[in-house]
Coordinates of C-alpha atoms in Angstrom, one line a residue:
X1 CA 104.1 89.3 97.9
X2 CA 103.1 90.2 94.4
X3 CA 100.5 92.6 95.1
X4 CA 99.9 95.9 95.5
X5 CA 97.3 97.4 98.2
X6 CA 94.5 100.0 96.4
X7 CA 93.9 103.2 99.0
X8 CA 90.3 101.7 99.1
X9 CA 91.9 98.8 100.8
X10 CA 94.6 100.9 102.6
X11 CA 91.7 102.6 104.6
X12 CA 91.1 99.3 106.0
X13 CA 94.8 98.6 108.1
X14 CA 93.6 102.3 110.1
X15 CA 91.7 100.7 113.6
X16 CA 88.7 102.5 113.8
X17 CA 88.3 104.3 117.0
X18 CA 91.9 103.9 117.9
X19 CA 92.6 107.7 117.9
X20 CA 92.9 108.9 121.6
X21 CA 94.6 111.3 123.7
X22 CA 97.2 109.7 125.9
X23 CA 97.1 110.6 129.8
X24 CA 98.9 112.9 131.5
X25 CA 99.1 115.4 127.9
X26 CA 101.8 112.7 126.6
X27 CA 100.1 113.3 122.8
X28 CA 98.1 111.6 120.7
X29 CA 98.2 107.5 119.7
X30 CA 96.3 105.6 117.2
X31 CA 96.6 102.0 115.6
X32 CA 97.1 100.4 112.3
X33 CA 96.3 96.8 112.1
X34 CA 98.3 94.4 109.4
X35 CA 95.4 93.0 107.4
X36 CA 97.3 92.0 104.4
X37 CA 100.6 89.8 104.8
X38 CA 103.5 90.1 106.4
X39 CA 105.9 92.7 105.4
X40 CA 108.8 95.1 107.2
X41 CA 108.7 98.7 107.8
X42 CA 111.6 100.2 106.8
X43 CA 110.6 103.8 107.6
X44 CA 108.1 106.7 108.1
X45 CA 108.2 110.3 107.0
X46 CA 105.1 111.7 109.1
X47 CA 102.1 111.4 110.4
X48 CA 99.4 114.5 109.9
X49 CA 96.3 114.7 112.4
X50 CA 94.2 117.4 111.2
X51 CA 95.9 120.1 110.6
X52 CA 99.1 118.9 112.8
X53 CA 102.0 117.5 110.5
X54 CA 104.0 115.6 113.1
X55 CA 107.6 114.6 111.7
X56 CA 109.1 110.6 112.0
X57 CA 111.3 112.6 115.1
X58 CA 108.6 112.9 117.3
X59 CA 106.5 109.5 116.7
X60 CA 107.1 106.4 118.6
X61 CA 105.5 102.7 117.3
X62 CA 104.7 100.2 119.8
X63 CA 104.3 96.4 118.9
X64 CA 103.0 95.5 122.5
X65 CA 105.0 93.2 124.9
X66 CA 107.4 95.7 125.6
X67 CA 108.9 96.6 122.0
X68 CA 108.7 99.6 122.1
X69 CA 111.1 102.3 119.3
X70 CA 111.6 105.5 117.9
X71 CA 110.1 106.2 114.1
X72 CA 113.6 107.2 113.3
X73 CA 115.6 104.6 114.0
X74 CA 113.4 102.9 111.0
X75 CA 115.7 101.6 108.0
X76 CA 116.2 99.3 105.5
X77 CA 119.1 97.5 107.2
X78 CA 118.5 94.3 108.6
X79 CA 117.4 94.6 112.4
X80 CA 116.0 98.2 111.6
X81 CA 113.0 97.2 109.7
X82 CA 110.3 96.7 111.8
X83 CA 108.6 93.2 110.8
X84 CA 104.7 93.3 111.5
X85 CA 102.8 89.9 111.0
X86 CA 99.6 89.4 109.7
X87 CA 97.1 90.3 112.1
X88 CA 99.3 92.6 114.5
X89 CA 98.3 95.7 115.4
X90 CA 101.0 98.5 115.7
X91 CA 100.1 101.8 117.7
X92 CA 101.6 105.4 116.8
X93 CA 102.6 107.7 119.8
X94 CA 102.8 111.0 118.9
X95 CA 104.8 113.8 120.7
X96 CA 101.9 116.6 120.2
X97 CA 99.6 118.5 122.0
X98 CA 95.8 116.9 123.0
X99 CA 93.1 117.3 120.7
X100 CA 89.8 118.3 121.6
X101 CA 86.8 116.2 121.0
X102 CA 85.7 116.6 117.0
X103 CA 86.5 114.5 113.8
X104 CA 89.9 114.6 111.8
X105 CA 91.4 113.5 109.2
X106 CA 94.7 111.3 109.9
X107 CA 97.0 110.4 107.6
X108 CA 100.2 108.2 107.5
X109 CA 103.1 108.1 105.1
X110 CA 105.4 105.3 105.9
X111 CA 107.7 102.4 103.8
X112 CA 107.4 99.0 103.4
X113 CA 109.8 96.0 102.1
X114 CA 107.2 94.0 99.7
X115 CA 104.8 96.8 99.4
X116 CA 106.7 99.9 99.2
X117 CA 105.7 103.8 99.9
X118 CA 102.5 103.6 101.2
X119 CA 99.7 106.4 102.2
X120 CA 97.0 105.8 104.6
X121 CA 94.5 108.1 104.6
X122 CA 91.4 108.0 106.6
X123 CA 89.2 109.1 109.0
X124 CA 88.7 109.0 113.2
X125 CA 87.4 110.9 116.2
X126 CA 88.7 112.3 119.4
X127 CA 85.8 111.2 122.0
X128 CA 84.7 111.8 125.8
X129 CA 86.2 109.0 128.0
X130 CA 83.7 106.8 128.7
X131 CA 82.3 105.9 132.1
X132 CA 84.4 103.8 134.2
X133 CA 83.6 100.5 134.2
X134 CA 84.8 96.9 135.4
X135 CA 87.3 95.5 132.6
X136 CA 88.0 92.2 132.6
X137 CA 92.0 91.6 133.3
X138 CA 94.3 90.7 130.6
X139 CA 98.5 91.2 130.4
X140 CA 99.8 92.8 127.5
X141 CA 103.3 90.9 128.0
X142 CA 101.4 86.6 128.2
X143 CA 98.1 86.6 128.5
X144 CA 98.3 82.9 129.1
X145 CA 100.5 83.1 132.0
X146 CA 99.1 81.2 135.3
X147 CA 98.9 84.9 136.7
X148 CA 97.2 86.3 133.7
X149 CA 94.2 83.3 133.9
X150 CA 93.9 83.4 138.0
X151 CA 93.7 86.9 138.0
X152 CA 90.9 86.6 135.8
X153 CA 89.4 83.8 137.7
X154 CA 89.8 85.9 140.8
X155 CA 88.0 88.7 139.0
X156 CA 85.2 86.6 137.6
X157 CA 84.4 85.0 141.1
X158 CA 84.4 88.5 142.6
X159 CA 82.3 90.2 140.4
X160 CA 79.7 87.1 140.5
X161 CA 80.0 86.4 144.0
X162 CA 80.7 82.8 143.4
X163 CA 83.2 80.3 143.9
X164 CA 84.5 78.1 141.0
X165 CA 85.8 74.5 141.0
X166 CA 85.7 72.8 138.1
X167 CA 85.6 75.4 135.3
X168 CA 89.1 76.2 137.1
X169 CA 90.3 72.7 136.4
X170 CA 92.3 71.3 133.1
X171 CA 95.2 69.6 132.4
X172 CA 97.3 71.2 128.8
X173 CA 99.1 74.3 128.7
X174 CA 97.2 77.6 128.4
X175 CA 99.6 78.6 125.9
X176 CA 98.7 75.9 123.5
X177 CA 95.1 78.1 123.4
X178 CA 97.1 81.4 121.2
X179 CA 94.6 82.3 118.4
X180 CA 91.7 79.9 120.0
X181 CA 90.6 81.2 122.7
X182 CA 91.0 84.9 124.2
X183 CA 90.7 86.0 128.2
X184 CA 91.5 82.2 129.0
X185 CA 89.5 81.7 132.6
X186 CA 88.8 77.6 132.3
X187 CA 87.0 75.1 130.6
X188 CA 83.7 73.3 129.8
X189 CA 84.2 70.0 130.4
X190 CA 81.4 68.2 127.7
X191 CA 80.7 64.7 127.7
X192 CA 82.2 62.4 125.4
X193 CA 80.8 58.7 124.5
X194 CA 82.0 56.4 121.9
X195 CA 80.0 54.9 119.5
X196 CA 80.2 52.3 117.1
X197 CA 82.6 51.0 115.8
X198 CA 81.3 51.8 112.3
X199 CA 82.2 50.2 109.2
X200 CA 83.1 52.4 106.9
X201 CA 83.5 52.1 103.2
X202 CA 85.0 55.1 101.4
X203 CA 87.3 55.9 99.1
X204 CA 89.8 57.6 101.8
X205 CA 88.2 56.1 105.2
X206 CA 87.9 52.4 105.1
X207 CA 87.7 50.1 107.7
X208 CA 86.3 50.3 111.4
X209 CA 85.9 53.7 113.3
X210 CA 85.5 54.7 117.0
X211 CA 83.0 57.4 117.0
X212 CA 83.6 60.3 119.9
X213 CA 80.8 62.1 120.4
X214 CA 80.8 64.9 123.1
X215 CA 77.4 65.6 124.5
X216 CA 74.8 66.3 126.8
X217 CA 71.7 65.3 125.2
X218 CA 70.6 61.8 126.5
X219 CA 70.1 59.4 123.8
X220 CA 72.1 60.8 121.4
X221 CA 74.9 58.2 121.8
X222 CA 72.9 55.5 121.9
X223 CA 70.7 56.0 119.6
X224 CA 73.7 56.6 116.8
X225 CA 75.6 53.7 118.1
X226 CA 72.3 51.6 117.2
X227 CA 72.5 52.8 113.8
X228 CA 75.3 51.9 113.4
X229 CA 74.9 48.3 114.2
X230 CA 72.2 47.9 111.8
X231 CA 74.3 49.6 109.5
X232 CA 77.5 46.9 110.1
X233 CA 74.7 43.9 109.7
X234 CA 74.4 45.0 106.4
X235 CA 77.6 45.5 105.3
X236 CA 78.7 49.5 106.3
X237 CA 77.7 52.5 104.6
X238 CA 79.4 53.6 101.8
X239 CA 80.7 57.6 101.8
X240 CA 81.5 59.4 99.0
X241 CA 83.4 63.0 98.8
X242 CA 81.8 64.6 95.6
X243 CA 82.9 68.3 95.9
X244 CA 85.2 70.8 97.5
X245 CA 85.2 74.6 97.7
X246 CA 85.7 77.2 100.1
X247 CA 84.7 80.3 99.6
X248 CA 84.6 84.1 100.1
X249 CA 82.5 86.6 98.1
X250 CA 83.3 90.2 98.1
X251 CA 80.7 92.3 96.5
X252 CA 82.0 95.5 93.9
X253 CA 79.4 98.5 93.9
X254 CA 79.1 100.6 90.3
X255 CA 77.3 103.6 89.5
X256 CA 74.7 101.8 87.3
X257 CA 74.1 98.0 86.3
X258 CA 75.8 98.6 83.1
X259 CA 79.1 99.2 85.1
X260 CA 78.7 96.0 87.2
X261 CA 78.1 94.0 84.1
X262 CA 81.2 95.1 82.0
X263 CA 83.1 94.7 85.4
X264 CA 81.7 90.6 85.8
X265 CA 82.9 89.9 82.0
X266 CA 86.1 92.0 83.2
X267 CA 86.6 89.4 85.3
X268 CA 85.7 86.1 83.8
X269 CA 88.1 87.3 81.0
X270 CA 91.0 87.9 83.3
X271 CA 91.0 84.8 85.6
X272 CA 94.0 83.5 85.1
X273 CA 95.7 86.9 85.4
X274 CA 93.5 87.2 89.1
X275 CA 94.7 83.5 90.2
X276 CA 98.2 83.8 91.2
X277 CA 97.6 87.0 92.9
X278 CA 95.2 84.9 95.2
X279 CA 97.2 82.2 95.7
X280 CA 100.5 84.3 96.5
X281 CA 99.3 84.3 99.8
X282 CA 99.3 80.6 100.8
X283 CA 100.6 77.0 99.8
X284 CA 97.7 75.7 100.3
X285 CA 95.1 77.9 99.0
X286 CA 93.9 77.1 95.4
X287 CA 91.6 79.1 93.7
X288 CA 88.9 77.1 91.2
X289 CA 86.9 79.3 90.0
X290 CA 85.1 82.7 90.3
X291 CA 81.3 82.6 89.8
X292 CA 79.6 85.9 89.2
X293 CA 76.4 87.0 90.4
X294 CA 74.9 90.2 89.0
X295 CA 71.9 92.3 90.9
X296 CA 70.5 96.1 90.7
X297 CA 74.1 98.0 90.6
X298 CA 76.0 95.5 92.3
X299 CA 78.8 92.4 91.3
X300 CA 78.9 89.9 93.5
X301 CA 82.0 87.2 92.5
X302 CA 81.9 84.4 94.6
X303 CA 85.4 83.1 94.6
X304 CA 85.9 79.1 94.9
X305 CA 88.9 77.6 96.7
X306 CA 90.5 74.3 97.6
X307 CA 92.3 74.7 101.0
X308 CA 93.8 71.1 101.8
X309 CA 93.4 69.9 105.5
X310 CA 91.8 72.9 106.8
X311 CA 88.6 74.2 107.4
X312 CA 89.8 77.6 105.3
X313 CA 87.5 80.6 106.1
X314 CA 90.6 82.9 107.0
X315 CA 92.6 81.2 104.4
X316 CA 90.4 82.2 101.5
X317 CA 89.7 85.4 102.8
X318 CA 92.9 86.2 103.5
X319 CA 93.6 85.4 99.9
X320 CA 90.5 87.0 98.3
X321 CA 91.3 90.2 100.0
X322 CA 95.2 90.0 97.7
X323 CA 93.0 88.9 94.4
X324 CA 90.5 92.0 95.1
X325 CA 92.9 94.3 95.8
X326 CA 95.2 93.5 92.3
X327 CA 91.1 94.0 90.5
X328 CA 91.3 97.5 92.2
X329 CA 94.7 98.5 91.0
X330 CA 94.5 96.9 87.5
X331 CA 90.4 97.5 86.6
X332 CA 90.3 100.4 84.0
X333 CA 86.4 100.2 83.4
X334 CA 83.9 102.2 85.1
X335 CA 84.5 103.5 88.7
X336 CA 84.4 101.0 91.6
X337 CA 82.3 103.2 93.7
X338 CA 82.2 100.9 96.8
X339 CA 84.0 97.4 98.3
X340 CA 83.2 95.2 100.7
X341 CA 85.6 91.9 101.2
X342 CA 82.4 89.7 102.3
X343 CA 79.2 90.4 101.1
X344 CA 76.9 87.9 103.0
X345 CA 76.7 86.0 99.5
X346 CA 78.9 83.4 100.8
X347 CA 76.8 82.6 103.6
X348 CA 79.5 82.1 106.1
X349 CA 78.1 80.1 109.3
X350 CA 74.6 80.4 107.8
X351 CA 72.4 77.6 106.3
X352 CA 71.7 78.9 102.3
X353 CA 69.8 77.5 98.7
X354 CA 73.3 78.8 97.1
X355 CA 75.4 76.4 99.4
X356 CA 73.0 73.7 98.9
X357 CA 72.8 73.3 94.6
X358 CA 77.0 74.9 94.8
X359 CA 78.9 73.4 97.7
X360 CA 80.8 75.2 100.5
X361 CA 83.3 72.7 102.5
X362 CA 82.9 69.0 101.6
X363 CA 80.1 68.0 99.4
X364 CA 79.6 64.0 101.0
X365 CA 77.4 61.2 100.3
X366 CA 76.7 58.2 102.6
X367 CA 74.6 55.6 101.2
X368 CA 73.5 51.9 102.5
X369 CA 71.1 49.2 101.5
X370 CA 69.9 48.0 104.8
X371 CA 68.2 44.5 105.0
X372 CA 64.5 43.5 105.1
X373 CA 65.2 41.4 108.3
X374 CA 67.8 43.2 109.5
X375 CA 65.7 46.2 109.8
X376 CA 62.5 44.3 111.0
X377 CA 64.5 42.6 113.7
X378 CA 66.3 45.7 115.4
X379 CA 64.3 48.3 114.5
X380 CA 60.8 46.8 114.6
X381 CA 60.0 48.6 111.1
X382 CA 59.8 47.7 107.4
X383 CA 61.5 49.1 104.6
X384 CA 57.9 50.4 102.8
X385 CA 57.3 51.9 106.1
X386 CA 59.9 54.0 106.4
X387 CA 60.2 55.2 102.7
X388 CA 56.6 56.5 102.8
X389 CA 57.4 58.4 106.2
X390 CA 60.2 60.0 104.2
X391 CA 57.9 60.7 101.8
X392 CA 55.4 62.2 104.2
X393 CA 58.7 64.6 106.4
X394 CA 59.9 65.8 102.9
X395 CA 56.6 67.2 102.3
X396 CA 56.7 68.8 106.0
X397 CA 59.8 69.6 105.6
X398 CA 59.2 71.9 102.7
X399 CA 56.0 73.5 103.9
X400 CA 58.5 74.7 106.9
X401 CA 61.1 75.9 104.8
X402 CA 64.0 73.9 106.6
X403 CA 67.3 73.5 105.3
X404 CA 66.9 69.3 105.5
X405 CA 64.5 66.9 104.9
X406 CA 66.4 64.2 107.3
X407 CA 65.7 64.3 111.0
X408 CA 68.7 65.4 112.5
X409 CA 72.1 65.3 110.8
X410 CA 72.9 68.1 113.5
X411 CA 73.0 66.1 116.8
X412 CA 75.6 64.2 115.2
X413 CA 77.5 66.5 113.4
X414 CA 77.5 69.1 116.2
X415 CA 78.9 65.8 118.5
X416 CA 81.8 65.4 116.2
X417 CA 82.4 69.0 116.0
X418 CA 82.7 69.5 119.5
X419 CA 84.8 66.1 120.3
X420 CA 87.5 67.3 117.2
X421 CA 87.7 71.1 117.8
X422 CA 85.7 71.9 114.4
X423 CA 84.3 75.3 114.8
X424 CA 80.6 74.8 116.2
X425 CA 79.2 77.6 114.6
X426 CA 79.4 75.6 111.0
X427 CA 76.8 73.0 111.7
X428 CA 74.6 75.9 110.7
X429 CA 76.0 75.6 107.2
X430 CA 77.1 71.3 107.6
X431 CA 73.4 70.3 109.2
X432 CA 72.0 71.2 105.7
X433 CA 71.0 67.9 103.8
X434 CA 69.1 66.1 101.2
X435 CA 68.1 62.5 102.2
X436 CA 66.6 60.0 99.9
X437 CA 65.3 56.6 100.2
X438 CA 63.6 53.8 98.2
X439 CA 62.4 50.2 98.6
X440 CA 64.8 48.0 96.2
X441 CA 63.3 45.8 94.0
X442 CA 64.7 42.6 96.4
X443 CA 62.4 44.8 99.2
X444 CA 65.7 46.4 101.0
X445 CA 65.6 49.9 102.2
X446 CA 68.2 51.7 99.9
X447 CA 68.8 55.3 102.3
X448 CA 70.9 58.1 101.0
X449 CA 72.0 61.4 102.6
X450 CA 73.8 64.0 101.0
X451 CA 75.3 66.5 103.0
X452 CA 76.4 69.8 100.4
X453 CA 78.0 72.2 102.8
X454 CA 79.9 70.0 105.6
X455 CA 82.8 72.5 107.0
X456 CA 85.8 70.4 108.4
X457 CA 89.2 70.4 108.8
X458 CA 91.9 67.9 110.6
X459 CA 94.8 70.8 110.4
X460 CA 94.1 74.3 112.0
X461 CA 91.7 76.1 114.6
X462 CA 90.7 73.8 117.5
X463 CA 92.2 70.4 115.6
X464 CA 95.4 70.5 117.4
X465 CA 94.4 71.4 121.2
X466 CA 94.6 68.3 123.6
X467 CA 91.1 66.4 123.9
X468 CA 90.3 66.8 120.2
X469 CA 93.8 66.2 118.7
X470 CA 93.2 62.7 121.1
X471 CA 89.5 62.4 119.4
X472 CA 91.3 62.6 115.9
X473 CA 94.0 60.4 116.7
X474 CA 90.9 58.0 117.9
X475 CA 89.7 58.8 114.4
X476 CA 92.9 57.9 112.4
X477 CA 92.3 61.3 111.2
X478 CA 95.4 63.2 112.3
X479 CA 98.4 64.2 109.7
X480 CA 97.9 65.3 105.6
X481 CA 95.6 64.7 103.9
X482 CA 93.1 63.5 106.0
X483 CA 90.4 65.7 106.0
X484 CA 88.3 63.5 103.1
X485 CA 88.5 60.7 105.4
X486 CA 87.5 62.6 108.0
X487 CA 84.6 64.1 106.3
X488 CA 83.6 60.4 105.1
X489 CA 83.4 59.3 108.8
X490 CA 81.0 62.1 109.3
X491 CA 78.8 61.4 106.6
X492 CA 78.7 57.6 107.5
X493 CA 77.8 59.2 111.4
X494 CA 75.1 61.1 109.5
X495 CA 73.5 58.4 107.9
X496 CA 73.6 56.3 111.2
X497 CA 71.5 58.6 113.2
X498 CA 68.8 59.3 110.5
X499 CA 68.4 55.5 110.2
X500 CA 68.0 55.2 113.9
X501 CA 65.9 58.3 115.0
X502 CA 63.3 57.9 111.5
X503 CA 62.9 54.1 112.6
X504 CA 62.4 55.3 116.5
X505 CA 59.6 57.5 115.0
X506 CA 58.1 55.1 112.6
X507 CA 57.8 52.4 115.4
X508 CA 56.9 54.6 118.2
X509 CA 60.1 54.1 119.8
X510 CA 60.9 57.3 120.3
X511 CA 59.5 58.6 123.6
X512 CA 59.9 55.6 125.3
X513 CA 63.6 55.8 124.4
X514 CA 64.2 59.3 125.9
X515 CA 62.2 58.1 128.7
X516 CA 64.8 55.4 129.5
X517 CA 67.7 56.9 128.6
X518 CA 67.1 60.7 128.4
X519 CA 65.6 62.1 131.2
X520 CA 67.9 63.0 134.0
X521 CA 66.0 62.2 137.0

């Protein structure tokens, strides 16, 4: 750990509306929340609520699950130290008379290995209990345990007055689900076809793929696995990873704009000072570049990271929030009058222009000539008539303001996601795309997609639980370095089901198809 936390920063390990009486006048309790990397406590002085200066003798911390220990017996010593892990919450007990409702000012003066003397200073309220409601059950000491999920099935089928079979019903080990998935009660069980196989011919994924696509839409399947025939007719579709960046843009508030311009040169002049305090937090983490974006009184640095096989959202920020913090200790220019760690600039889990022309995940490209006859024949369209249709959506598409000018890259993106345990929410940002086609000169259809934003990862989040590490493993996309295969495969996917749905539309496929295969009757 090579950085040191700012008391703008500090402020943020206090939980918010944590500070509470305990029952029975046992005293006061709040929580702190480890937000910034893993370090020991190796002791407290005190703890001040108010007015109320309560001494390291009368505090107890409490880790959960049972660890429970005095402030005192706190030290330096190995085994006195009191590890707390990124993203564990630790709650003080203190031995001191209730407070009555009202605001106050707590503050906390404790010791750390990496970090050293630290003061938290901040402030909370002492609120009216609030009415009594149903809480859903949970168990402090494993909240995975059979006991731990059937009393919450129990709870959900009394409350709703229903009984439940199959959301009851799977076959892994709840534990496997720590950190992706909270008050466990069952599963959805979504359809998964297979399409293709799909030949694909990139620079990382070559060869023939199994597609799994989990579903409920009729069609979907088969209309991707046709495109992908036509595709394989005429040789495969050829993908192309052209960018990679993560990122995570924390936005610095100044007085005037005069202050947030001296600060952005501030920091394009120091980047290679600002690097290895982001990257201390990770082996995997890289940072690129920072750009900076400069509006009324406000900075905006959008900071650019490579993050190897995963997805990276917590990795970057977890790493921006060390780089930001060193720029708060170290910046000697005007006054940073506000912080905020995300700033909406990086558009996390939103479609955006800025993502579009600057990249956010995997920047892909799938590309194909497909075949005068071969298109005729199985599609029952020709090559002029479905570049000018493409001509004629791209002009819809940007009187609408959409994020694409394809069809609908997210029916097969959202499939994959959901058969490989991507997070679903990104196909907000992935389903962004730019398609292009033209009529060759040897009257082919040349078809192009570029996909700027696609979020994946084959290490991390969902990748690993059971059914999607086996729909990777399907994918030959399990183990390092991976993920640009993986995102190749998707792009080729892409490509497959704009081929397929423009030609449906072209040739008046399209109803009939979801007649025959879509409508559950």
């Amino acid at each position: 750990m090579v950085f040191t936390p700012s008391p703008m920063l500090l402020k943020l390990l206090y939980t918010r509306g944590s500070l509470h009486n305990l029952p029975d006048g046992q005293g006061v309790a709040f929580s702190l929340k480890n937000r910034l990397d893993t370090v020991k406590i190796t002791g407290l002085r005190q703890v001040q609520v108010g007015d109320v200066v309560v001494p390291a003798a009368q505090v107890t911390l409490d880790l959960g699950n049972g660890d429970v220990r005095p402030a005192t017996a706190l030290g330096p010593a190995d085994g006195q130290a009191l590890e707390l892990p990124v993203g564990r919450s630790l709650t003080f007990a203190l031995a001191t008379a209730a407070l009555p409702e009202g605001v106050y000012p707590v503050q906390v003066w404790f010791s750390t290995d990496a970090l050293g003397d630290l003061h938290v200073e901040v402030e909370d309220a002492i609120v009216g209990a609030a009415a009594s409601r149903p809480r859903i059950p949970r168990s402090d000491d494993d909240d995975y345990s059979e006991a731990a999920i059937q009393a919450r099935q129990r709870f959900a089928e009394e409350f709703t007055q229903q009984h439940f079979q199959h959301l009851k019903s799977y076959s892994f080990d709840a534990h496997d689900l720590r950190g992706n998935c909270e008050h466990f009660v069952g599963v959805a069980q979504v359809p998964v076809g297979l399409a293709g196989p799909l030949a694909v011919n990139g620079e990382h994924a070559q060869g023939d793929f199994l597609i799994p696509m989990a579903t409920t839409e009729g069609t979907l399947v088969a209309s991707y696995n046709r495109g992908m025939q036509v595709l394989n007719l005429c040789g495969g579709v050829k993908c192309t990873v052209i960018g990679d960046a993560m990122q995570r843009a924390p936005v610095f508030v100044f007085a005037d704009a005069r202050g947030a311009r001296d600060f952005g040169q501030w920091v394009a002049d120091n980047l290679e000072r600002i690097r290895p305090e982001a990257e201390s937090t990770s082996r995997v983490a890289k940072l690129q570049y920072i750009d900076t974006y400069l509006t009324n009184k406000f900075a905006y640095l959008r900071f650019n990271f490579s993050t190897g096989d995963a997805a990276g959202q917590n990795m970057v920020g977890r790493a921006t929030f060390a780089a930001c913090s060193w720029i708060l200790a170290n910046y000697e220019g005007p006054k940073i009058e506000h912080f905020y760690l995300e700033s909406n600039f990086a558009t996390d889990k939103k479609a955006s222009q800025i993502n579009v022309m600057r990249t956010r995940g995997k920047r892909v490209v799938a590309e194909a000539v497909v075949k005068r006859d071969v298109l005729q024949q199985r599609m029952r369209v020709t090559p002029e008539q479905l570049a000018y249709h493409g001509q004629v959506s791209t002009v819809g598409a940007f009187m609408s303001g959409a994020n694409n000018n394809g069809v609908h890259s997210a029916n097969g993106i959202t499939a994959l996601f959901i058969a490989t345990g991507q997070d679903v929410a990104n196909v907000s940002e992935s389903s962004a795309a730019v398609l292009y086609s033209e009529v060759t000169k040897e009257g082919d259809l040349y078809l192009n997609i570029t996909i700027p934003s696609l979020i994946v990862a084959t290490h991390g989040g969902g990748t690993g639980l059971a059914t999607q590490h086996e729909c990777l493993r399907l994918l030959g996309c399990v183990g390092p370095g991976t993920v640009y295969k993986f995102a190749e495969i998707v792009a080729g996917v892409v490509l497959a089901g704009e081929l397929s749905l423009a030609a449906a539309i072209s040739s008046s496929d399209w109803v009939s198809s979801h007649e025959q295969y879509g409508r559950n009757r």
